[in-house]
Amino acid sequence: MRVPIVAGNWKMHMSSGEAEQLARGIVGSLDGAAGVEIVVCPSFTVLDRVRNVLGDCLVKLGAQNLHWADEGAFTGEVSAGMLLTCGCEYVILGHSERRAWFGETDTTVNQRLRAALSAALKPIVCVGETLEERQSGATERVVRRQVTAGFANVSATEAAGCVVAYEPVWAIGTGMTATPLQAESVHTSIRRVLRELYNDNVARDVRIQYGGSVKPDNAAELFTRPNIDGGLIGGASLEPDSFAAIVKAALQPEI
Ligand code: PGA
């Protein structure tokens, strides 16, 4: 039985004070929510402060990226070890905004993924097609390529502990959510690829989040699909009540 996981991707939002306040609001609404894993992913600059607010409550800390080297002349980058010392347990990798704006490729996502795994950070690996790719019928092919290349040289045991986030690019920050049927169909095909790359156990155990304009009023119908194991939430994670409502939607029994 997969435990749903809901993660807030704060992106490049929140000054130190705002981040602390948001973290406090989330802890107030959600500490003690059992049956769903909850993660917040603030920007690097506030990881420490948010970790202090989270203390030993159940809400976990994640980062939005890492570099594959342990250290070195990589201006502007942050290593897995640095994230661990800030208290991170999770790290988002290969987000489509990184791919679109910062030159991330399947190869660099794979390098980052392997670095995260060797540091025992839990990766949330993002995949998803653009609108043009969906309209030309290439969704399955694109997602298959991203998963296959992203997980190259990753063992079955390591893969089983990863989270995949299916985030259609056209649905991110646009208010255009994938329908539960569209999302479920891609999630099913991601499990098929994992079965081909690894085995039945990995395909069954990997949690696959949906991301892209998830809001309190559409979360439940997405999360009740059998292959959707929670969500990666952008805009709606910046406000404690809407994030809490989405987390609670992940607690609903599957249909
Ligand atoms: P959104 O972002 O919820 O604002 O669409 C999701 C994401 O980019 O992870």
PDB file of C-alpha atoms and ligand atoms in Angstrom:
ATOM      1  CA  MET A   1       0.000   0.000   0.000  1.00  0.00           C
ATOM      2  CA  ARG A   2       1.548   3.311  -1.084  1.00  0.00           C
ATOM      3  CA  VAL A   3       1.327   6.207   1.393  1.00  0.00           C
ATOM      4  CA  PRO A   4       0.256   9.333  -0.522  1.00  0.00           C
ATOM      5  CA  ILE A   5       2.720  12.199  -0.524  1.00  0.00           C
ATOM      6  CA  VAL A   6       1.826  15.862  -0.928  1.00  0.00           C
ATOM      7  CA  ALA A   7       4.711  18.290  -1.418  1.00  0.00           C
ATOM      8  CA  GLY A   8       4.607  22.077  -1.577  1.00  0.00           C
ATOM      9  CA  ASN A   9       6.957  23.577  -4.157  1.00  0.00           C
ATOM     10  CA  TRP A  10       7.368  27.157  -2.983  1.00  0.00           C
ATOM     11  CA  LYS A  11       9.486  28.020  -6.059  1.00  0.00           C
ATOM     12  CA  MET A  12      11.118  31.484  -5.870  1.00  0.00           C
ATOM     13  CA  HIS A  13       8.632  32.869  -3.376  1.00  0.00           C
ATOM     14  CA  MET A  14       8.793  33.900   0.274  1.00  0.00           C
ATOM     15  CA  SER A  15      11.231  36.185   2.054  1.00  0.00           C
ATOM     16  CA  SER A  16      12.644  34.821   5.320  1.00  0.00           C
ATOM     17  CA  GLY A  17       9.863  36.263   7.447  1.00  0.00           C
ATOM     18  CA  GLU A  18       7.132  35.142   5.049  1.00  0.00           C
ATOM     19  CA  ALA A  19       8.589  31.655   4.851  1.00  0.00           C
ATOM     20  CA  GLU A  20       8.622  31.328   8.618  1.00  0.00           C
ATOM     21  CA  GLN A  21       5.049  32.490   8.817  1.00  0.00           C
ATOM     22  CA  LEU A  22       3.922  30.082   6.090  1.00  0.00           C
ATOM     23  CA  ALA A  23       5.735  27.185   7.771  1.00  0.00           C
ATOM     24  CA  ARG A  24       4.094  28.062  11.085  1.00  0.00           C
ATOM     25  CA  GLY A  25       0.677  28.147   9.436  1.00  0.00           C
ATOM     26  CA  ILE A  26       1.263  24.753   7.802  1.00  0.00           C
ATOM     27  CA  VAL A  27       2.451  23.174  11.049  1.00  0.00           C
ATOM     28  CA  GLY A  28      -0.581  24.626  12.816  1.00  0.00           C
ATOM     29  CA  SER A  29      -2.991  23.156  10.278  1.00  0.00           C
ATOM     30  CA  LEU A  30      -1.270  19.866   9.574  1.00  0.00           C
ATOM     31  CA  ASP A  31       0.921  18.533  12.353  1.00  0.00           C
ATOM     32  CA  GLY A  32      -0.553  15.209  13.335  1.00  0.00           C
ATOM     33  CA  ALA A  33      -2.243  14.568   9.961  1.00  0.00           C
ATOM     34  CA  ALA A  34      -1.605  10.836   9.688  1.00  0.00           C
ATOM     35  CA  GLY A  35      -1.827   8.669   6.578  1.00  0.00           C
ATOM     36  CA  VAL A  36      -0.195  11.115   4.193  1.00  0.00           C
ATOM     37  CA  GLU A  37       3.409  12.235   3.959  1.00  0.00           C
ATOM     38  CA  ILE A  38       3.752  16.030   3.850  1.00  0.00           C
ATOM     39  CA  VAL A  39       6.790  17.886   2.504  1.00  0.00           C
ATOM     40  CA  VAL A  40       7.554  21.574   2.028  1.00  0.00           C
ATOM     41  CA  CYS A  41      10.239  22.699  -0.427  1.00  0.00           C
ATOM     42  CA  PRO A  42      11.283  26.325   0.190  1.00  0.00           C
ATOM     43  CA  SER A  43      14.138  28.100  -1.558  1.00  0.00           C
ATOM     44  CA  PHE A  44      17.715  27.382  -0.414  1.00  0.00           C
ATOM     45  CA  THR A  45      18.010  30.660   1.487  1.00  0.00           C
ATOM     46  CA  VAL A  46      15.267  29.814   3.977  1.00  0.00           C
ATOM     47  CA  LEU A  47      15.765  26.058   4.436  1.00  0.00           C
ATOM     48  CA  ASP A  48      17.393  26.544   7.838  1.00  0.00           C
ATOM     49  CA  ARG A  49      14.717  28.872   9.135  1.00  0.00           C
ATOM     50  CA  VAL A  50      11.900  26.643   7.934  1.00  0.00           C
ATOM     51  CA  ARG A  51      13.614  23.608   9.464  1.00  0.00           C
ATOM     52  CA  ASN A  52      13.663  25.418  12.814  1.00  0.00           C
ATOM     53  CA  VAL A  53       9.945  26.099  12.584  1.00  0.00           C
ATOM     54  CA  LEU A  54       9.172  22.495  11.605  1.00  0.00           C
ATOM     55  CA  GLY A  55      11.173  21.149  14.554  1.00  0.00           C
ATOM     56  CA  ASP A  56      10.226  17.540  15.098  1.00  0.00           C
ATOM     57  CA  CYS A  57       6.715  17.804  13.675  1.00  0.00           C
ATOM     58  CA  LEU A  58       5.637  15.406  10.927  1.00  0.00           C
ATOM     59  CA  VAL A  59       6.012  17.888   8.064  1.00  0.00           C
ATOM     60  CA  LYS A  60       9.260  17.153   6.205  1.00  0.00           C
ATOM     61  CA  LEU A  61      11.709  19.457   4.473  1.00  0.00           C
ATOM     62  CA  GLY A  62      12.766  19.291   0.831  1.00  0.00           C
ATOM     63  CA  ALA A  63      14.847  21.401  -1.564  1.00  0.00           C
ATOM     64  CA  GLN A  64      14.084  22.376  -5.146  1.00  0.00           C
ATOM     65  CA  ASN A  65      17.308  21.190  -6.806  1.00  0.00           C
ATOM     66  CA  LEU A  66      20.872  20.074  -6.186  1.00  0.00           C
ATOM     67  CA  HIS A  67      24.166  19.742  -8.042  1.00  0.00           C
ATOM     68  CA  TRP A  68      25.743  16.328  -8.564  1.00  0.00           C
ATOM     69  CA  ALA A  69      29.233  17.222  -7.325  1.00  0.00           C
ATOM     70  CA  ASP A  70      30.104  17.046  -3.621  1.00  0.00           C
ATOM     71  CA  GLU A  71      31.755  20.454  -3.785  1.00  0.00           C
ATOM     72  CA  GLY A  72      33.773  22.581  -6.184  1.00  0.00           C
ATOM     73  CA  ALA A  73      33.807  25.556  -8.500  1.00  0.00           C
ATOM     74  CA  PHE A  74      30.102  25.544  -9.415  1.00  0.00           C
ATOM     75  CA  THR A  75      28.951  29.087  -8.744  1.00  0.00           C
ATOM     76  CA  GLY A  76      25.326  29.275  -7.728  1.00  0.00           C
ATOM     77  CA  GLU A  77      24.890  25.550  -7.132  1.00  0.00           C
ATOM     78  CA  VAL A  78      24.181  23.599  -3.943  1.00  0.00           C
ATOM     79  CA  SER A  79      25.292  20.037  -3.139  1.00  0.00           C
ATOM     80  CA  ALA A  80      23.428  17.105  -1.620  1.00  0.00           C
ATOM     81  CA  GLY A  81      25.625  17.294   1.480  1.00  0.00           C
ATOM     82  CA  MET A  82      24.701  20.948   1.995  1.00  0.00           C
ATOM     83  CA  LEU A  83      21.018  20.070   1.794  1.00  0.00           C
ATOM     84  CA  LEU A  84      21.445  17.286   4.332  1.00  0.00           C
ATOM     85  CA  THR A  85      23.046  19.675   6.813  1.00  0.00           C
ATOM     86  CA  CYS A  86      20.018  21.968   6.400  1.00  0.00           C
ATOM     87  CA  GLY A  87      17.754  19.073   7.420  1.00  0.00           C
ATOM     88  CA  CYS A  88      16.401  18.160   3.988  1.00  0.00           C
ATOM     89  CA  GLU A  89      14.973  14.699   3.466  1.00  0.00           C
ATOM     90  CA  TYR A  90      13.600  15.277  -0.054  1.00  0.00           C
ATOM     91  CA  VAL A  91      14.752  17.091  -3.179  1.00  0.00           C
ATOM     92  CA  ILE A  92      12.799  18.020  -6.319  1.00  0.00           C
ATOM     93  CA  LEU A  93      14.732  17.200  -9.505  1.00  0.00           C
ATOM     94  CA  GLY A  94      14.148  17.978 -13.169  1.00  0.00           C
ATOM     95  CA  HIS A  95      11.250  20.362 -12.660  1.00  0.00           C
ATOM     96  CA  SER A  96      10.043  21.613 -16.051  1.00  0.00           C
ATOM     97  CA  GLU A  97      10.989  25.171 -15.095  1.00  0.00           C
ATOM     98  CA  ARG A  98      14.584  23.960 -14.627  1.00  0.00           C
ATOM     99  CA  ARG A  99      14.404  22.163 -17.961  1.00  0.00           C
ATOM    100  CA  ALA A 100      12.897  25.154 -19.777  1.00  0.00           C
ATOM    101  CA  TRP A 101      14.924  28.019 -18.251  1.00  0.00           C
ATOM    102  CA  PHE A 102      18.146  26.527 -16.935  1.00  0.00           C
ATOM    103  CA  GLY A 103      19.183  23.988 -19.516  1.00  0.00           C
ATOM    104  CA  GLU A 104      18.337  20.821 -17.569  1.00  0.00           C
ATOM    105  CA  THR A 105      18.363  17.733 -19.738  1.00  0.00           C
ATOM    106  CA  ASP A 106      17.494  14.108 -19.089  1.00  0.00           C
ATOM    107  CA  THR A 107      21.239  13.537 -18.636  1.00  0.00           C
ATOM    108  CA  THR A 108      21.737  16.209 -15.973  1.00  0.00           C
ATOM    109  CA  VAL A 109      18.544  15.106 -14.225  1.00  0.00           C
ATOM    110  CA  ASN A 110      20.047  11.611 -14.084  1.00  0.00           C
ATOM    111  CA  GLN A 111      23.337  12.966 -12.661  1.00  0.00           C
ATOM    112  CA  ARG A 112      21.434  14.879 -10.003  1.00  0.00           C
ATOM    113  CA  LEU A 113      19.258  11.872  -9.229  1.00  0.00           C
ATOM    114  CA  ARG A 114      22.249   9.593  -8.675  1.00  0.00           C
ATOM    115  CA  ALA A 115      23.936  12.208  -6.455  1.00  0.00           C
ATOM    116  CA  ALA A 116      20.763  12.557  -4.376  1.00  0.00           C
ATOM    117  CA  LEU A 117      20.489   8.793  -3.966  1.00  0.00           C
ATOM    118  CA  SER A 118      24.090   8.339  -2.941  1.00  0.00           C
ATOM    119  CA  ALA A 119      23.556  10.988  -0.256  1.00  0.00           C
ATOM    120  CA  ALA A 120      20.363   9.207   0.883  1.00  0.00           C
ATOM    121  CA  LEU A 121      18.174  12.153  -0.074  1.00  0.00           C
ATOM    122  CA  LYS A 122      14.769  11.126  -1.412  1.00  0.00           C
ATOM    123  CA  PRO A 123      14.256  12.457  -4.938  1.00  0.00           C
ATOM    124  CA  ILE A 124      11.023  13.738  -6.444  1.00  0.00           C
ATOM    125  CA  VAL A 125      11.727  13.335 -10.163  1.00  0.00           C
ATOM    126  CA  CYS A 126       9.562  15.555 -12.371  1.00  0.00           C
ATOM    127  CA  VAL A 127       8.453  14.527 -15.848  1.00  0.00           C
ATOM    128  CA  GLY A 128       5.790  15.843 -18.198  1.00  0.00           C
ATOM    129  CA  GLU A 129       4.999  16.887 -21.739  1.00  0.00           C
ATOM    130  CA  THR A 130       4.503  20.333 -23.281  1.00  0.00           C
ATOM    131  CA  LEU A 131       1.222  21.341 -24.892  1.00  0.00           C
ATOM    132  CA  GLU A 132       2.653  20.813 -28.396  1.00  0.00           C
ATOM    133  CA  GLU A 133       3.822  17.348 -27.432  1.00  0.00           C
ATOM    134  CA  ARG A 134       0.381  16.446 -26.063  1.00  0.00           C
ATOM    135  CA  GLN A 135      -1.372  17.837 -29.122  1.00  0.00           C
ATOM    136  CA  SER A 136       0.849  15.848 -31.436  1.00  0.00           C
ATOM    137  CA  GLY A 137       0.181  12.637 -29.522  1.00  0.00           C
ATOM    138  CA  ALA A 138       3.717  12.386 -28.133  1.00  0.00           C
ATOM    139  CA  THR A 139       2.890  12.400 -24.399  1.00  0.00           C
ATOM    140  CA  GLU A 140       3.635   8.755 -23.724  1.00  0.00           C
ATOM    141  CA  ARG A 141       6.822   8.788 -25.765  1.00  0.00           C
ATOM    142  CA  VAL A 142       8.156  11.928 -24.043  1.00  0.00           C
ATOM    143  CA  VAL A 143       7.391  10.686 -20.541  1.00  0.00           C
ATOM    144  CA  ARG A 144       8.879   7.263 -21.356  1.00  0.00           C
ATOM    145  CA  ARG A 145      12.087   8.957 -22.535  1.00  0.00           C
ATOM    146  CA  GLN A 146      12.287  11.172 -19.431  1.00  0.00           C
ATOM    147  CA  VAL A 147      11.776   8.232 -17.050  1.00  0.00           C
ATOM    148  CA  THR A 148      14.120   5.879 -18.908  1.00  0.00           C
ATOM    149  CA  ALA A 149      16.967   8.396 -19.228  1.00  0.00           C
ATOM    150  CA  GLY A 150      16.324   9.901 -15.806  1.00  0.00           C
ATOM    151  CA  PHE A 151      16.655   6.511 -14.069  1.00  0.00           C
ATOM    152  CA  ALA A 152      19.680   5.264 -16.037  1.00  0.00           C
ATOM    153  CA  ASN A 153      22.138   3.419 -13.764  1.00  0.00           C
ATOM    154  CA  VAL A 154      19.754   3.602 -10.813  1.00  0.00           C
ATOM    155  CA  SER A 155      19.209   0.231  -9.110  1.00  0.00           C
ATOM    156  CA  ALA A 156      15.802  -1.301  -8.467  1.00  0.00           C
ATOM    157  CA  THR A 157      16.166  -0.797  -4.709  1.00  0.00           C
ATOM    158  CA  GLU A 158      17.062   2.856  -5.195  1.00  0.00           C
ATOM    159  CA  ALA A 159      14.280   3.408  -7.734  1.00  0.00           C
ATOM    160  CA  ALA A 160      11.655   1.941  -5.424  1.00  0.00           C
ATOM    161  CA  GLY A 161      12.373   4.713  -2.904  1.00  0.00           C
ATOM    162  CA  CYS A 162      11.973   7.532  -5.438  1.00  0.00           C
ATOM    163  CA  VAL A 163       8.912   9.653  -6.030  1.00  0.00           C
ATOM    164  CA  VAL A 164       7.966  10.581  -9.605  1.00  0.00           C
ATOM    165  CA  ALA A 165       5.915  13.732 -10.207  1.00  0.00           C
ATOM    166  CA  TYR A 166       3.931  13.781 -13.424  1.00  0.00           C
ATOM    167  CA  GLU A 167       3.524  17.461 -14.261  1.00  0.00           C
ATOM    168  CA  PRO A 168       2.203  18.305 -17.705  1.00  0.00           C
ATOM    169  CA  VAL A 169       3.962  21.560 -18.567  1.00  0.00           C
ATOM    170  CA  TRP A 170       0.754  23.087 -19.933  1.00  0.00           C
ATOM    171  CA  ALA A 171      -0.937  22.601 -16.548  1.00  0.00           C
ATOM    172  CA  ILE A 172       1.712  24.291 -14.382  1.00  0.00           C
ATOM    173  CA  GLY A 173       0.611  27.651 -13.055  1.00  0.00           C
ATOM    174  CA  THR A 174      -2.012  27.974 -15.783  1.00  0.00           C
ATOM    175  CA  GLY A 175      -5.192  26.880 -14.008  1.00  0.00           C
ATOM    176  CA  MET A 176      -5.555  24.174 -16.697  1.00  0.00           C
ATOM    177  CA  THR A 177      -5.437  20.938 -14.709  1.00  0.00           C
ATOM    178  CA  ALA A 178      -5.177  17.588 -16.465  1.00  0.00           C
ATOM    179  CA  THR A 179      -8.444  15.712 -16.055  1.00  0.00           C
ATOM    180  CA  PRO A 180      -8.272  12.805 -13.602  1.00  0.00           C
ATOM    181  CA  LEU A 181      -8.565  10.472 -16.606  1.00  0.00           C
ATOM    182  CA  GLN A 182      -5.711  12.119 -18.492  1.00  0.00           C
ATOM    183  CA  ALA A 183      -3.487  12.049 -15.412  1.00  0.00           C
ATOM    184  CA  GLU A 184      -4.397   8.475 -14.481  1.00  0.00           C
ATOM    185  CA  SER A 185      -3.583   7.323 -17.988  1.00  0.00           C
ATOM    186  CA  VAL A 186      -0.062   8.830 -17.894  1.00  0.00           C
ATOM    187  CA  HIS A 187       0.524   7.537 -14.355  1.00  0.00           C
ATOM    188  CA  THR A 188      -0.388   4.061 -15.542  1.00  0.00           C
ATOM    189  CA  SER A 189       2.050   4.324 -18.419  1.00  0.00           C
ATOM    190  CA  ILE A 190       4.818   5.508 -16.047  1.00  0.00           C
ATOM    191  CA  ARG A 191       4.232   2.345 -13.979  1.00  0.00           C
ATOM    192  CA  ARG A 192       4.451   0.321 -17.193  1.00  0.00           C
ATOM    193  CA  VAL A 193       7.840   1.888 -17.999  1.00  0.00           C
ATOM    194  CA  LEU A 194       9.066   1.207 -14.439  1.00  0.00           C
ATOM    195  CA  ARG A 195       7.945  -2.418 -14.800  1.00  0.00           C
ATOM    196  CA  GLU A 196       9.924  -2.720 -18.039  1.00  0.00           C
ATOM    197  CA  LEU A 197      13.010  -1.023 -16.579  1.00  0.00           C
ATOM    198  CA  TYR A 198      12.872  -2.896 -13.271  1.00  0.00           C
ATOM    199  CA  ASN A 199      10.163  -5.253 -12.071  1.00  0.00           C
ATOM    200  CA  ASP A 200       6.612  -5.501 -10.701  1.00  0.00           C
ATOM    201  CA  ASN A 201       7.650  -4.466  -7.200  1.00  0.00           C
ATOM    202  CA  VAL A 202       9.249  -1.212  -8.316  1.00  0.00           C
ATOM    203  CA  ALA A 203       6.269  -0.429 -10.558  1.00  0.00           C
ATOM    204  CA  ARG A 204       3.963  -1.041  -7.592  1.00  0.00           C
ATOM    205  CA  ASP A 205       5.987   0.771  -4.916  1.00  0.00           C
ATOM    206  CA  VAL A 206       7.053   4.026  -6.597  1.00  0.00           C
ATOM    207  CA  ARG A 207       4.754   6.847  -5.617  1.00  0.00           C
ATOM    208  CA  ILE A 208       3.628   9.001  -8.525  1.00  0.00           C
ATOM    209  CA  GLN A 209       2.371  12.474  -7.716  1.00  0.00           C
ATOM    210  CA  TYR A 210       0.340  14.617 -10.047  1.00  0.00           C
ATOM    211  CA  GLY A 211       1.287  18.292 -10.348  1.00  0.00           C
ATOM    212  CA  GLY A 212      -0.108  21.204 -12.328  1.00  0.00           C
ATOM    213  CA  SER A 213      -2.762  23.586 -10.992  1.00  0.00           C
ATOM    214  CA  VAL A 214      -3.863  21.311  -8.168  1.00  0.00           C
ATOM    215  CA  LYS A 215      -6.266  23.294  -5.961  1.00  0.00           C
ATOM    216  CA  PRO A 216      -8.496  22.404  -3.002  1.00  0.00           C
ATOM    217  CA  ASP A 217     -11.486  22.018  -5.326  1.00  0.00           C
ATOM    218  CA  ASN A 218      -9.897  19.578  -7.794  1.00  0.00           C
ATOM    219  CA  ALA A 219      -7.486  17.657  -5.547  1.00  0.00           C
ATOM    220  CA  ALA A 220      -9.889  14.971  -4.319  1.00  0.00           C
ATOM    221  CA  GLU A 221     -10.991  13.835  -7.767  1.00  0.00           C
ATOM    222  CA  LEU A 222      -7.354  13.530  -8.855  1.00  0.00           C
ATOM    223  CA  PHE A 223      -6.109  11.813  -5.703  1.00  0.00           C
ATOM    224  CA  THR A 224      -8.849   9.194  -5.636  1.00  0.00           C
ATOM    225  CA  ARG A 225      -7.519   7.663  -8.873  1.00  0.00           C
ATOM    226  CA  PRO A 226      -5.740   4.395  -8.094  1.00  0.00           C
ATOM    227  CA  ASN A 227      -2.370   5.376  -9.594  1.00  0.00           C
ATOM    228  CA  ILE A 228      -2.215   8.971  -8.323  1.00  0.00           C
ATOM    229  CA  ASP A 229      -0.411   9.067  -4.977  1.00  0.00           C
ATOM    230  CA  GLY A 230      -0.779  12.700  -3.951  1.00  0.00           C
ATOM    231  CA  GLY A 231       0.509  15.857  -5.580  1.00  0.00           C
ATOM    232  CA  LEU A 232       3.288  18.360  -6.124  1.00  0.00           C
ATOM    233  CA  ILE A 233       1.687  21.702  -5.404  1.00  0.00           C
ATOM    234  CA  GLY A 234       2.942  25.108  -6.510  1.00  0.00           C
ATOM    235  CA  GLY A 235       0.671  28.143  -6.146  1.00  0.00           C
ATOM    236  CA  ALA A 236      -1.777  26.530  -3.739  1.00  0.00           C
ATOM    237  CA  SER A 237       1.025  25.544  -1.346  1.00  0.00           C
ATOM    238  CA  LEU A 238       1.765  29.192  -0.534  1.00  0.00           C
ATOM    239  CA  GLU A 239      -1.257  29.544   1.679  1.00  0.00           C
ATOM    240  CA  PRO A 240      -1.682  27.263   4.737  1.00  0.00           C
ATOM    241  CA  ASP A 241      -5.434  26.685   4.396  1.00  0.00           C
ATOM    242  CA  SER A 242      -5.367  25.692   0.730  1.00  0.00           C
ATOM    243  CA  PHE A 243      -2.304  23.471   1.236  1.00  0.00           C
ATOM    244  CA  ALA A 244      -3.970  21.825   4.239  1.00  0.00           C
ATOM    245  CA  ALA A 245      -7.164  21.243   2.247  1.00  0.00           C
ATOM    246  CA  ILE A 246      -5.154  19.546  -0.511  1.00  0.00           C
ATOM    247  CA  VAL A 247      -3.309  17.348   1.999  1.00  0.00           C
ATOM    248  CA  LYS A 248      -6.636  16.314   3.495  1.00  0.00           C
ATOM    249  CA  ALA A 249      -7.941  15.420   0.032  1.00  0.00           C
ATOM    250  CA  ALA A 250      -5.095  12.905  -0.247  1.00  0.00           C
ATOM    251  CA  LEU A 251      -6.524  11.079   2.760  1.00  0.00           C
ATOM    252  CA  GLN A 252      -9.701  10.152   0.926  1.00  0.00           C
ATOM    253  CA  PRO A 253     -10.183   6.470   0.168  1.00  0.00           C
ATOM    254  CA  GLU A 254      -9.493   5.379  -3.411  1.00  0.00           C
ATOM    255  CA  ILE A 255     -12.421   4.704  -5.713  1.00  0.00           C
TER     256      ILE A 255
HETATM  257  P1  PGA B   1       1.237  24.884  -9.797  1.00  0.00           P
HETATM  258  O1  PGA B   1       2.748  24.355  -9.873  1.00  0.00           O
HETATM  259  O2  PGA B   1       0.543  24.053  -8.723  1.00  0.00           O
HETATM  260  O3  PGA B   1       1.334  26.326  -9.440  1.00  0.00           O
HETATM  261  O4  PGA B   1       0.619  24.642 -11.135  1.00  0.00           O
HETATM  262  C1  PGA B   1       3.075  22.996  -9.719  1.00  0.00           C
HETATM  263  C2  PGA B   1       4.557  22.797  -9.863  1.00  0.00           C
HETATM  264  O5  PGA B   1       5.180  23.480 -10.688  1.00  0.00           O
HETATM  265  O6  PGA B   1       5.156  21.962  -9.173  1.00  0.00           O
END
